[in-house]
CSV table of C-alpha atoms and ligand atoms in Angstrom, one decimal:
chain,number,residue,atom,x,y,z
A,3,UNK,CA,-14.3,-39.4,-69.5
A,4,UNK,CA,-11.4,-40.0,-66.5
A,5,UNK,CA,-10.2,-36.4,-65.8
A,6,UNK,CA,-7.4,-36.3,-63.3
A,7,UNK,CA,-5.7,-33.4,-64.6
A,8,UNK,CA,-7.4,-30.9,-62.1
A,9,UNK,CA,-4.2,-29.0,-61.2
A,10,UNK,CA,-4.2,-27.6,-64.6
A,11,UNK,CA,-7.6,-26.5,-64.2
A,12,UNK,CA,-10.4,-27.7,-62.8
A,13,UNK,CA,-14.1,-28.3,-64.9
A,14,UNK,CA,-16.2,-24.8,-63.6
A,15,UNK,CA,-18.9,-25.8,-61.5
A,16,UNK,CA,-22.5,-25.1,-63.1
A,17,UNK,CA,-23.7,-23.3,-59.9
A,18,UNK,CA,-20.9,-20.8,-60.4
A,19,UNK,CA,-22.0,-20.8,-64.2
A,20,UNK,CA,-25.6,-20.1,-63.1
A,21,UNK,CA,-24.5,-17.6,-61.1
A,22,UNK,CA,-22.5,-15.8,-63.1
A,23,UNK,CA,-25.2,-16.0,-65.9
A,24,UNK,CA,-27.5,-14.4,-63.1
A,25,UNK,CA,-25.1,-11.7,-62.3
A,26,UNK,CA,-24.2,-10.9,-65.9
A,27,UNK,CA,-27.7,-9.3,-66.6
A,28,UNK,CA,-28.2,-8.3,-63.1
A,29,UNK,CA,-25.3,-5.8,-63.1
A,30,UNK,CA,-24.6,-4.4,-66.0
A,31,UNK,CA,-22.8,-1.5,-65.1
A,32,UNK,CA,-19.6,-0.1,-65.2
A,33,UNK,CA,-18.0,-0.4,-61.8
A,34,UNK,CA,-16.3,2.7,-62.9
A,35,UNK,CA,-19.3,4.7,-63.4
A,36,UNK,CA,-20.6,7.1,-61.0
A,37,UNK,CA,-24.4,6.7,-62.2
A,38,UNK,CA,-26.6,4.4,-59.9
A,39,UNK,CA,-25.9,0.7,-62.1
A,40,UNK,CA,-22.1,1.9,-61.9
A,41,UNK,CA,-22.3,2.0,-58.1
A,42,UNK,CA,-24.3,-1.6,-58.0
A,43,UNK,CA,-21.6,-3.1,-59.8
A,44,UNK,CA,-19.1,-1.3,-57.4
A,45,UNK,CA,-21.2,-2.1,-54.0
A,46,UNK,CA,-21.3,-5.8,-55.5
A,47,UNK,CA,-17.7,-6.2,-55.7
A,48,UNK,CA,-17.0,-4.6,-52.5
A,49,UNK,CA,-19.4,-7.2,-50.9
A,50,UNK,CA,-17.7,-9.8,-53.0
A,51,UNK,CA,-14.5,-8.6,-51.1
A,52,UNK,CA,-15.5,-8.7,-47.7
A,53,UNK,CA,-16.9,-12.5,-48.6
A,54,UNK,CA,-13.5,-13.7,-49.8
A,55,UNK,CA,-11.8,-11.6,-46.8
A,56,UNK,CA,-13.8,-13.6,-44.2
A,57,UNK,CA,-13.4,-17.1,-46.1
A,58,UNK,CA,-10.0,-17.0,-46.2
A,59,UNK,CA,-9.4,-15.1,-42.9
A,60,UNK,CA,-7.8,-11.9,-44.3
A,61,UNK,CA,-6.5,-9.3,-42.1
A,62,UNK,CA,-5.8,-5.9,-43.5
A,63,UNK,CA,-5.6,-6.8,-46.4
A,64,UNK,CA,-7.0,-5.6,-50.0
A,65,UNK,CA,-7.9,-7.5,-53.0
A,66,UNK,CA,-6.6,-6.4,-56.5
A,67,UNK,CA,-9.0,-8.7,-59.1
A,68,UNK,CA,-6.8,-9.7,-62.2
A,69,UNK,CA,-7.2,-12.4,-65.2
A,70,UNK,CA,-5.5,-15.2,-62.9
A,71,UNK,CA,-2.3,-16.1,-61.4
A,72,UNK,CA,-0.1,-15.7,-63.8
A,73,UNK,CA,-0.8,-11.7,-64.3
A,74,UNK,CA,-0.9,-11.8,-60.4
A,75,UNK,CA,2.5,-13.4,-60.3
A,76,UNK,CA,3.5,-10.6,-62.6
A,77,UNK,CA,2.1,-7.9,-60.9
A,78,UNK,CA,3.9,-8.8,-57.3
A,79,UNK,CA,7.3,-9.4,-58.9
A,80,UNK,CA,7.5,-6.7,-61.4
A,81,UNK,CA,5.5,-4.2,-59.0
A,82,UNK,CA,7.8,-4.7,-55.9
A,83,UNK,CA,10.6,-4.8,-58.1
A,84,UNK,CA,10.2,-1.1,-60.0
A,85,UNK,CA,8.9,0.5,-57.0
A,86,UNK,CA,11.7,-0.5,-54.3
A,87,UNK,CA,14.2,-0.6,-57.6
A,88,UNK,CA,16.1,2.2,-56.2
A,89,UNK,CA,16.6,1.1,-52.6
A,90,UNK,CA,17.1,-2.8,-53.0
A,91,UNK,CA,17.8,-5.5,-56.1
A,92,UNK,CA,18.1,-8.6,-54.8
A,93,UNK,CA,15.3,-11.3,-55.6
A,94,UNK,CA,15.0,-15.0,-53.7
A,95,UNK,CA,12.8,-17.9,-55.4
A,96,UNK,CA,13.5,-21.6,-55.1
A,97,UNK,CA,13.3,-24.0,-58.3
A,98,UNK,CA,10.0,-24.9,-57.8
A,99,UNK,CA,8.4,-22.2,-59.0
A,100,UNK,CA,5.6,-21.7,-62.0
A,101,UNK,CA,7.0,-20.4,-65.2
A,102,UNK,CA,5.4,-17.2,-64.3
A,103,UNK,CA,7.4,-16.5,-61.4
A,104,UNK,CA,10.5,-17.6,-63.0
A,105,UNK,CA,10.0,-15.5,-66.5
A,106,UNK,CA,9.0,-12.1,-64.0
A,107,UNK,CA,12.1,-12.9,-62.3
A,108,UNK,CA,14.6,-13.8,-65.2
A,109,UNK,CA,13.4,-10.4,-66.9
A,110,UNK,CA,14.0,-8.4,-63.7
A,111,UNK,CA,17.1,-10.2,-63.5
A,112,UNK,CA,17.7,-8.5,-67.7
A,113,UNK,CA,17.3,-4.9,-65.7
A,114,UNK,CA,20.0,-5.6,-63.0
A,115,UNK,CA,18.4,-7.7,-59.9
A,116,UNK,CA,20.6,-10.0,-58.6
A,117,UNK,CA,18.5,-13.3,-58.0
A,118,UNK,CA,19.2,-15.9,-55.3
A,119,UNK,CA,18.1,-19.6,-55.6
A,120,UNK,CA,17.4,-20.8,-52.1
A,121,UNK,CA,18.6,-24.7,-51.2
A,122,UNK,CA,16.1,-27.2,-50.7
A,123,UNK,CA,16.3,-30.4,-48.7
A,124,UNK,CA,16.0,-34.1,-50.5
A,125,UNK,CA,12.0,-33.4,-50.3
A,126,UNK,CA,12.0,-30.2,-52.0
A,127,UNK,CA,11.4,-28.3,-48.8
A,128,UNK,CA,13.0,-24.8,-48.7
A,129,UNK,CA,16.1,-25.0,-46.4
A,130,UNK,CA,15.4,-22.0,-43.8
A,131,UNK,CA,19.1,-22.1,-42.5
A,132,UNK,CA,20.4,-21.1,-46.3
A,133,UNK,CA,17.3,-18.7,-46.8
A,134,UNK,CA,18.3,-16.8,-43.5
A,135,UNK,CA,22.2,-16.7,-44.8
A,136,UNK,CA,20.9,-15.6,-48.3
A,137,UNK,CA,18.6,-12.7,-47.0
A,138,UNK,CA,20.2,-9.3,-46.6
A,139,UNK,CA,19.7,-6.0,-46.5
A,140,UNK,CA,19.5,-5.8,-50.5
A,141,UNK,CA,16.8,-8.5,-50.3
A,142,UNK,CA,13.4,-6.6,-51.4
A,143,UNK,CA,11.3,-10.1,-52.3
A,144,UNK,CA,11.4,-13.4,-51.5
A,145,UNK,CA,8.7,-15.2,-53.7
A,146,UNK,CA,7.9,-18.7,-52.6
A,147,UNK,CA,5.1,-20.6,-53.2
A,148,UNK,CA,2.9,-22.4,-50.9
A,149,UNK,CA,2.5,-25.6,-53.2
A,150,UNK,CA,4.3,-26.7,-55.9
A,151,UNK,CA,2.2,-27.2,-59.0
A,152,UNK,CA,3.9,-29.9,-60.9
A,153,UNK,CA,4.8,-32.4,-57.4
A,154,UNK,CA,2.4,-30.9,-54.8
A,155,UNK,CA,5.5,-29.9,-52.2
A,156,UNK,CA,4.3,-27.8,-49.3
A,157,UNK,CA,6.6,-25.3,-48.3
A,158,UNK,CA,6.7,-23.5,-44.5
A,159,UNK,CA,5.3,-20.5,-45.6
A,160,UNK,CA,5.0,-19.2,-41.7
A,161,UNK,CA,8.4,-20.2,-41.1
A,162,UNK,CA,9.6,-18.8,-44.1
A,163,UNK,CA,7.6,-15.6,-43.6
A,164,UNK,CA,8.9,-14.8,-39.8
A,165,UNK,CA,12.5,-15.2,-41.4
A,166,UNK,CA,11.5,-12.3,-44.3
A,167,UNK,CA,9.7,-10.1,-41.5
A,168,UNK,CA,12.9,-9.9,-40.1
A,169,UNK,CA,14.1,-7.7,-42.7
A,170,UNK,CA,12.3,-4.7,-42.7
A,171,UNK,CA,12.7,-3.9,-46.1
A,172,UNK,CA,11.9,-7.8,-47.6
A,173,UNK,CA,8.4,-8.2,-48.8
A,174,UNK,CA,7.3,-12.1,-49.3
A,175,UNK,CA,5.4,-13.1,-52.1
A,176,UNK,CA,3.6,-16.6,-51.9
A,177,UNK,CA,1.5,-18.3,-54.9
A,178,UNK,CA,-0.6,-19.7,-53.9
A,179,UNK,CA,-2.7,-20.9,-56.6
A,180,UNK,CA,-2.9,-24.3,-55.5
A,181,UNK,CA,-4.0,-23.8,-52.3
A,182,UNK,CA,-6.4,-21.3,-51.8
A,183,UNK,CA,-9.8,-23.5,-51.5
A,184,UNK,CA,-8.3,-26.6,-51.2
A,185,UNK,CA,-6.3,-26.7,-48.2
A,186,UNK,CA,-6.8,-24.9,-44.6
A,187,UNK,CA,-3.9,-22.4,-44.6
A,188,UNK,CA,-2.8,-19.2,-42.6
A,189,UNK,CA,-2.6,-16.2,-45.0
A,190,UNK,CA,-2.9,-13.0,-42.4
A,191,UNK,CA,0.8,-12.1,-42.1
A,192,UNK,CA,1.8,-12.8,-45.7
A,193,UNK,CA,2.1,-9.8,-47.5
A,194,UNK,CA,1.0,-10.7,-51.2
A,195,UNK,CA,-0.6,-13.7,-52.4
A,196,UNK,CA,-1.9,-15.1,-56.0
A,197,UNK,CA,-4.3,-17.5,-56.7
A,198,UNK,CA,-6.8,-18.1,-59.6
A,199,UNK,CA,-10.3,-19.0,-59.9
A,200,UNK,CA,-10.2,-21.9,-62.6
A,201,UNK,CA,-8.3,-24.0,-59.6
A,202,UNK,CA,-11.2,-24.1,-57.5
A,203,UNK,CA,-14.0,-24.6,-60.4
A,204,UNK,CA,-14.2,-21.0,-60.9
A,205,UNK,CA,-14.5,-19.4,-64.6
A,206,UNK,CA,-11.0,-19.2,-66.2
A,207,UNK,CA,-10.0,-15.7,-67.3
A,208,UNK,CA,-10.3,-14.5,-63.3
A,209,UNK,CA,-7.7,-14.4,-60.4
A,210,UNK,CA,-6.6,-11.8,-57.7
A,211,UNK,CA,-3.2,-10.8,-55.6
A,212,UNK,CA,-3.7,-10.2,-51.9
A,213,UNK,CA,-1.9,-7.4,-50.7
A,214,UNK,CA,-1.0,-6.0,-47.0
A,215,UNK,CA,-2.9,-2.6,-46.6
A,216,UNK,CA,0.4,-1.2,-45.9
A,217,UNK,CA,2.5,-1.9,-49.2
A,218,UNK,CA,2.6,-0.4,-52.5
A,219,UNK,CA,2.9,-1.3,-55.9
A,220,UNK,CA,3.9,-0.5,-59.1
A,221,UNK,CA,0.7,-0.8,-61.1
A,222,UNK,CA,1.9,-2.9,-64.2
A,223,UNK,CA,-1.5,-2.3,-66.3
A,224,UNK,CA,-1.7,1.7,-66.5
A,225,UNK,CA,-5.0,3.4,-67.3
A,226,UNK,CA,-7.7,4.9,-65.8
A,227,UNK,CA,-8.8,4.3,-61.3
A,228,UNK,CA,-10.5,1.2,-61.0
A,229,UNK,CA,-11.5,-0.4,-58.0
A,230,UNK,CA,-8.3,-0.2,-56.6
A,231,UNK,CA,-5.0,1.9,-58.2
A,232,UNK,CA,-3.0,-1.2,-59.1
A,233,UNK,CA,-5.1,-2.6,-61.9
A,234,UNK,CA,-6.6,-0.6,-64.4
A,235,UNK,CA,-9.4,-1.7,-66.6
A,236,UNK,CA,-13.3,-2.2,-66.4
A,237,UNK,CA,-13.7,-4.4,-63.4
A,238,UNK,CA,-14.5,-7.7,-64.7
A,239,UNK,CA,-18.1,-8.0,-62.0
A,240,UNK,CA,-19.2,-11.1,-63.2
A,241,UNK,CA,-16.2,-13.0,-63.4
A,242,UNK,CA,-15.2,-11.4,-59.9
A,243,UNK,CA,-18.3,-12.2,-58.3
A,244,UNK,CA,-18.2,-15.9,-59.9
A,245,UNK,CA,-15.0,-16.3,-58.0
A,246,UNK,CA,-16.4,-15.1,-54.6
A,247,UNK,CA,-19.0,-17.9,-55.5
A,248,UNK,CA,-16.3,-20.9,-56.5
A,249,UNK,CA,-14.3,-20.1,-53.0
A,250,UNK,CA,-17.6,-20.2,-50.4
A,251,UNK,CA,-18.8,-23.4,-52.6
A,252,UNK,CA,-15.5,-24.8,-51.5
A,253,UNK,CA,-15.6,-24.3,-47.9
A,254,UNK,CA,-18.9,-26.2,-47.8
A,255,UNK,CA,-17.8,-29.9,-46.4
A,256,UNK,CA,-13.8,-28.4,-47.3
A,257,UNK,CA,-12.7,-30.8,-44.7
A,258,UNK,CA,-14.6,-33.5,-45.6
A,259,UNK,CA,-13.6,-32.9,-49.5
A,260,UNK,CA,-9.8,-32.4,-48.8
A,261,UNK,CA,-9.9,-35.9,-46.5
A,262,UNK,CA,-11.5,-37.6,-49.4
A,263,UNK,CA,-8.9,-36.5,-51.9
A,264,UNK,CA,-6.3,-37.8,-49.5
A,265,UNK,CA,-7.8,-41.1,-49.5
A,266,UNK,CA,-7.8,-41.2,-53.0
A,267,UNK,CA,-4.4,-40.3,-53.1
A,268,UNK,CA,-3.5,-43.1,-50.5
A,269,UNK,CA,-5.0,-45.6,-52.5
A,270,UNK,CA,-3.7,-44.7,-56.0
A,271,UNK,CA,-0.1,-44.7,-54.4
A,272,UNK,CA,-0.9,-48.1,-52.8
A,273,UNK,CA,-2.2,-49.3,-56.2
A,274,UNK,CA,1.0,-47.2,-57.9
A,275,UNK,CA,3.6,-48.6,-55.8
A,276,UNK,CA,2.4,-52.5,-57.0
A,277,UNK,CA,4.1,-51.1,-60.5
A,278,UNK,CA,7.9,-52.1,-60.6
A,279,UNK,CA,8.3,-49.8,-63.8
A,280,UNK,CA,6.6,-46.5,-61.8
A,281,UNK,CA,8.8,-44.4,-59.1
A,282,UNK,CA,6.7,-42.1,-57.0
A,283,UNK,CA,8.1,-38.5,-56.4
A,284,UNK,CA,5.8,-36.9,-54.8
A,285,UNK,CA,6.2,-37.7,-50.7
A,286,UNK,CA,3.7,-38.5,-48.2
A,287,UNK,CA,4.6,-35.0,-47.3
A,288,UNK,CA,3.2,-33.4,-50.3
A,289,UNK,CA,-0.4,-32.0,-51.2
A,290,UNK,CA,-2.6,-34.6,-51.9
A,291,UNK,CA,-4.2,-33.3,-54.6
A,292,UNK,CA,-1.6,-34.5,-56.7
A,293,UNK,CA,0.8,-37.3,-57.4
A,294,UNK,CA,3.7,-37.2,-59.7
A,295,UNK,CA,5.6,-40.5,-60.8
A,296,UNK,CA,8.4,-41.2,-63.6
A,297,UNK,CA,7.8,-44.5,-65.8
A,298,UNK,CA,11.9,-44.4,-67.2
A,299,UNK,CA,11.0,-47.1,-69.6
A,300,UNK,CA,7.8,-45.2,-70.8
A,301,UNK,CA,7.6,-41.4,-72.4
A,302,UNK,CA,5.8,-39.1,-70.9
A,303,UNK,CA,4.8,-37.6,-73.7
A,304,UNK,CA,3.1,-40.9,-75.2
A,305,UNK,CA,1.7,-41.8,-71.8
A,306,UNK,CA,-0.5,-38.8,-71.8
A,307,UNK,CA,-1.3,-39.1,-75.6
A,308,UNK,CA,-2.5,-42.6,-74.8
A,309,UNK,CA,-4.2,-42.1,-72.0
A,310,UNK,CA,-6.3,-39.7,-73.6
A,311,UNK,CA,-7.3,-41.9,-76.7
A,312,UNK,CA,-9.0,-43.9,-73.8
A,313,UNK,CA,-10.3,-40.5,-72.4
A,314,UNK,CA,-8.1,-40.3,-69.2
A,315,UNK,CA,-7.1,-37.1,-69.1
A,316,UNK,CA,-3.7,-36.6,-66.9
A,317,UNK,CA,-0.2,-34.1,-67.7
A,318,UNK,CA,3.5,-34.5,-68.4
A,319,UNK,CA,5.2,-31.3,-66.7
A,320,UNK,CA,2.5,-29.0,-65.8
A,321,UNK,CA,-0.1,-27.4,-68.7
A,322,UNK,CA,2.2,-24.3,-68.5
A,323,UNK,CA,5.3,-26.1,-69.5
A,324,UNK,CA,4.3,-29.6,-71.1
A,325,UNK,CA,6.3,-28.7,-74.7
A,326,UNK,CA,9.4,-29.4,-72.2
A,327,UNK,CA,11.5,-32.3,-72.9
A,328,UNK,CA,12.5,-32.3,-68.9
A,329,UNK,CA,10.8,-31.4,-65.5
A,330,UNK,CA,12.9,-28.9,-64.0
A,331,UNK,CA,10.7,-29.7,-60.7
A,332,UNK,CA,11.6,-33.4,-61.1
A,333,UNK,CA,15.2,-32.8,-62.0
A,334,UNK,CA,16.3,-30.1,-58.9
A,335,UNK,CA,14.4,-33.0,-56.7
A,336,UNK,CA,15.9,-35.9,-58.0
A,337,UNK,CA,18.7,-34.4,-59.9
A,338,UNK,CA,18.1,-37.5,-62.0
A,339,UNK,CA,17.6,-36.6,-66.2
A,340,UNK,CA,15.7,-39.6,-66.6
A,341,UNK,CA,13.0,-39.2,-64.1
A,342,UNK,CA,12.6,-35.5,-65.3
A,343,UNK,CA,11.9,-36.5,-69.1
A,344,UNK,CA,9.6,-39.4,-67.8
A,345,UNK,CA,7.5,-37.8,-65.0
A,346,UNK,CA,3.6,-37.8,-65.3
A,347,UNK,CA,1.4,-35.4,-62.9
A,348,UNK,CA,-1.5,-37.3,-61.9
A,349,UNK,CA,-4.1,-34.6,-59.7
A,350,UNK,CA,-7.2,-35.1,-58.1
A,351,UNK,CA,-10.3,-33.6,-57.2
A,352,UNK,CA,-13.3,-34.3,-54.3
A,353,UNK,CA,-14.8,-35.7,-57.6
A,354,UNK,CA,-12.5,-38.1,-58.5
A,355,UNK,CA,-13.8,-42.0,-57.3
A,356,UNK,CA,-11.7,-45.3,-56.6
A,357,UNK,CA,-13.4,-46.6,-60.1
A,358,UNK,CA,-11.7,-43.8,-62.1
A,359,UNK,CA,-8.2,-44.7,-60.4
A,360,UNK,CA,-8.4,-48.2,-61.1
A,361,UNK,CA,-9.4,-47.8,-64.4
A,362,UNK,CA,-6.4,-45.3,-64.7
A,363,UNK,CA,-4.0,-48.5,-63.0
A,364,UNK,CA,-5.6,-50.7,-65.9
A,365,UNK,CA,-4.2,-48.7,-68.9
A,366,UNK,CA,-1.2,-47.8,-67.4
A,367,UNK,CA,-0.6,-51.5,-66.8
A,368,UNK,CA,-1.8,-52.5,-70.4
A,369,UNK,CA,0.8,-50.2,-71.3
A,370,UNK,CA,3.3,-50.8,-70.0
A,371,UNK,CA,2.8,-55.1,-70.9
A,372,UNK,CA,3.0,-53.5,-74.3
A,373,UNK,CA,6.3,-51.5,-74.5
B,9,LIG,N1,0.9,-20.5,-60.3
B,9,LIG,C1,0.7,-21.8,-60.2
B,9,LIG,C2,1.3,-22.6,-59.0
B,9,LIG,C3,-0.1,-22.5,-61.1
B,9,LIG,O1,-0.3,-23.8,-60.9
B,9,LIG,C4,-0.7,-21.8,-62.2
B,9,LIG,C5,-1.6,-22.5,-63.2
B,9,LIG,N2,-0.9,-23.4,-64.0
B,9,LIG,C6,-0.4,-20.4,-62.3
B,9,LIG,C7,0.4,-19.8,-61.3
B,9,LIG,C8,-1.0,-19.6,-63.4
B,9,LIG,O2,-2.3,-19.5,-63.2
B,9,LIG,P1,-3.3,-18.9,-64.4
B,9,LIG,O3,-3.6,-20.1,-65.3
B,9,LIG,O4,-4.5,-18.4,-63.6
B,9,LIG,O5,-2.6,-17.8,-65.0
């Protein structure tokens, strides 16, 4: 099997499967419960905490555990939204945003937010000039993420940030699920940030929102205190701990396993570009971890259905919206139809090898003889 489809999720890694095995019978407990295997659970995911906090260089900050980024992305959008509803209404994204972001926002949009679509330049990046024009005192989010999903664009999240922490009222949001544990980034001053677990080869069904100390939510699951007042529920310890597991495996050697994938990534582009048929829309710029291209005489669709009867495993779209007959990514970029029904996410992994990538090049190339 070729697997290069690790944006959508990545295969969980069997010492975080051991692990959680391990600490699935060692704490049984409710987290919630004030008896002594309660408290375990509860003094586990507290050190759990403090691991991810020093990992990822948090200051101030506290860690709301959900089921993954999409019920993160949720909880920042709709739980800003209702609790600052009656001073502010006015929401900023870009177009590069997951469906979760864009579905929280289009139904806050249903209950009266206005929302603002910040410009981008001709690689995607967020045009500061028009966000600072846009933002105003009715502005209570920005929500931009670090890395799109479906391209790999990077946006200025520090830049963008200062701009937002001008407005004493603006909170930013940044997903920043395909980041966290794959590339070095600065995430003190940001106020609330969502990532999941299954993109670092972490256990699916596990994720968290990083919020400032200082800032308050609407909880959007109601119920019972949990480990923190946002997010009801049993505390999921094993799954929680697994995560705190996936992130410090990935800062062993991260530097070493992010420059790898960016040689990968150089070479498949070099091998790419041979390709008359294939355009390349992701930019130099972009994360390496992935690398999206249009085939305009080739659907996408088939592509990945053929590539998988010869057990290459890549995407059309993102997993999250790959029933769509366009990108919407490809299209604001390239504001060109055909490349958006035609692109093909390729994404990589510190597992991935030159042999995989050439054998990928191979069928693509046998296909393409064939059309
Ligand atoms: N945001 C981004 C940028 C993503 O790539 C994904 C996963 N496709 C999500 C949010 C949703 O994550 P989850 O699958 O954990 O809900």
């Amino acid at each position: 099997m070729i697997y290069l489809d690790y944006s959508a999720t990545t295969p969980v890694n069997i010492k975080v499967l051991k692990y959680f095995e391990d600490v699935s019978l060692r704490y049984i407990g409710n987290a919630n419960s004030i008896h002594s295997l309660g408290k375990n659970s509860f003094k586990a995911i507290n050190s759990c905490s403090k691991k991810i906090s020093s990992l990822l260089k948090l200051k101030d900050q506290e860690i709301i555990y959900t089921s993954g980024a999409t019920e993160s992305n949720n909880l920042a959008i709709k739980g800003i939204a209702f609790k600052y509803a009656n001073q502010s209404k006015q929401i900023i994204t870009t177009y590069y945003e997951h469906s979760s972001i864009i579905a929280s926002i289009n139904y806050m949009r249903t209950l009266g937010f206005k929302v603002q679509i910040v410009n981008s330049n001709n690689k995607g990046i967020v045009d500061l000039e028009h966000l600072k024009k846009l933002i105003n005192d009715d502005t209570v989010l920005v929500s931009i993420g670090s890395v799109n999903s479906e391209i790999g664009i990077r946006q200025p999240i520090n830049e963008i940030n200062k701009i937002v922490k001008q407005h004493k009222n603006c909170i930013f949001h940044c997903d920043m699920t395909q980041s966290i544990g794959k590339e070095r980034i600065d995430l003190s001053q940001i106020d609330l940030i969502s990532f999941s677990a299954h993109k670092f080869y972490g256990i699916k069904g596990v994720g968290a929102l990083i919020k400032k100390n200082n800032l308050q939510l609407d909880p959007q699951i109601h119920g019972g205190k949990s480990t923190t007042i946002y997010r009801s529920g049993t505390p999921a310890t094993p799954l929680i701990l697994s995560m705190g597991k996936a992130l410090e495996l990935m800062y062993v050697n991260f530097d070493k396993k992010y420059n790898h994938v960016a040689m990968i990534n150089k070479y498949l582009r070099g091998e790419l570009e041979k390709i008359k048929e294939i355009k390349i829309n992701s930019t130099i710029e972009c994360l390496p971890h992935i690398l999206n291209i249009s085939i305009p005489s080739f659907s996408s669709k088939k592509m990945v259905k053929e590539l998988a009867k010869n057990d290459i495993y890549i995407s059309n779209h993102t997993a999250c919206s790959s029933d769509e007959s366009k990108s919407l990514a490809i299209y604001a970029l390239t504001n060109d139809l055909k490349l958006a029904r035609t692109s093909i996410r390729i994404s990589l992994s510190y597992l991935t090898t030159k042999k995989e990538i050439n054998m990928l090049v191979e069928q693509i190339k046998r296909m393409l003889k064939n059309v």
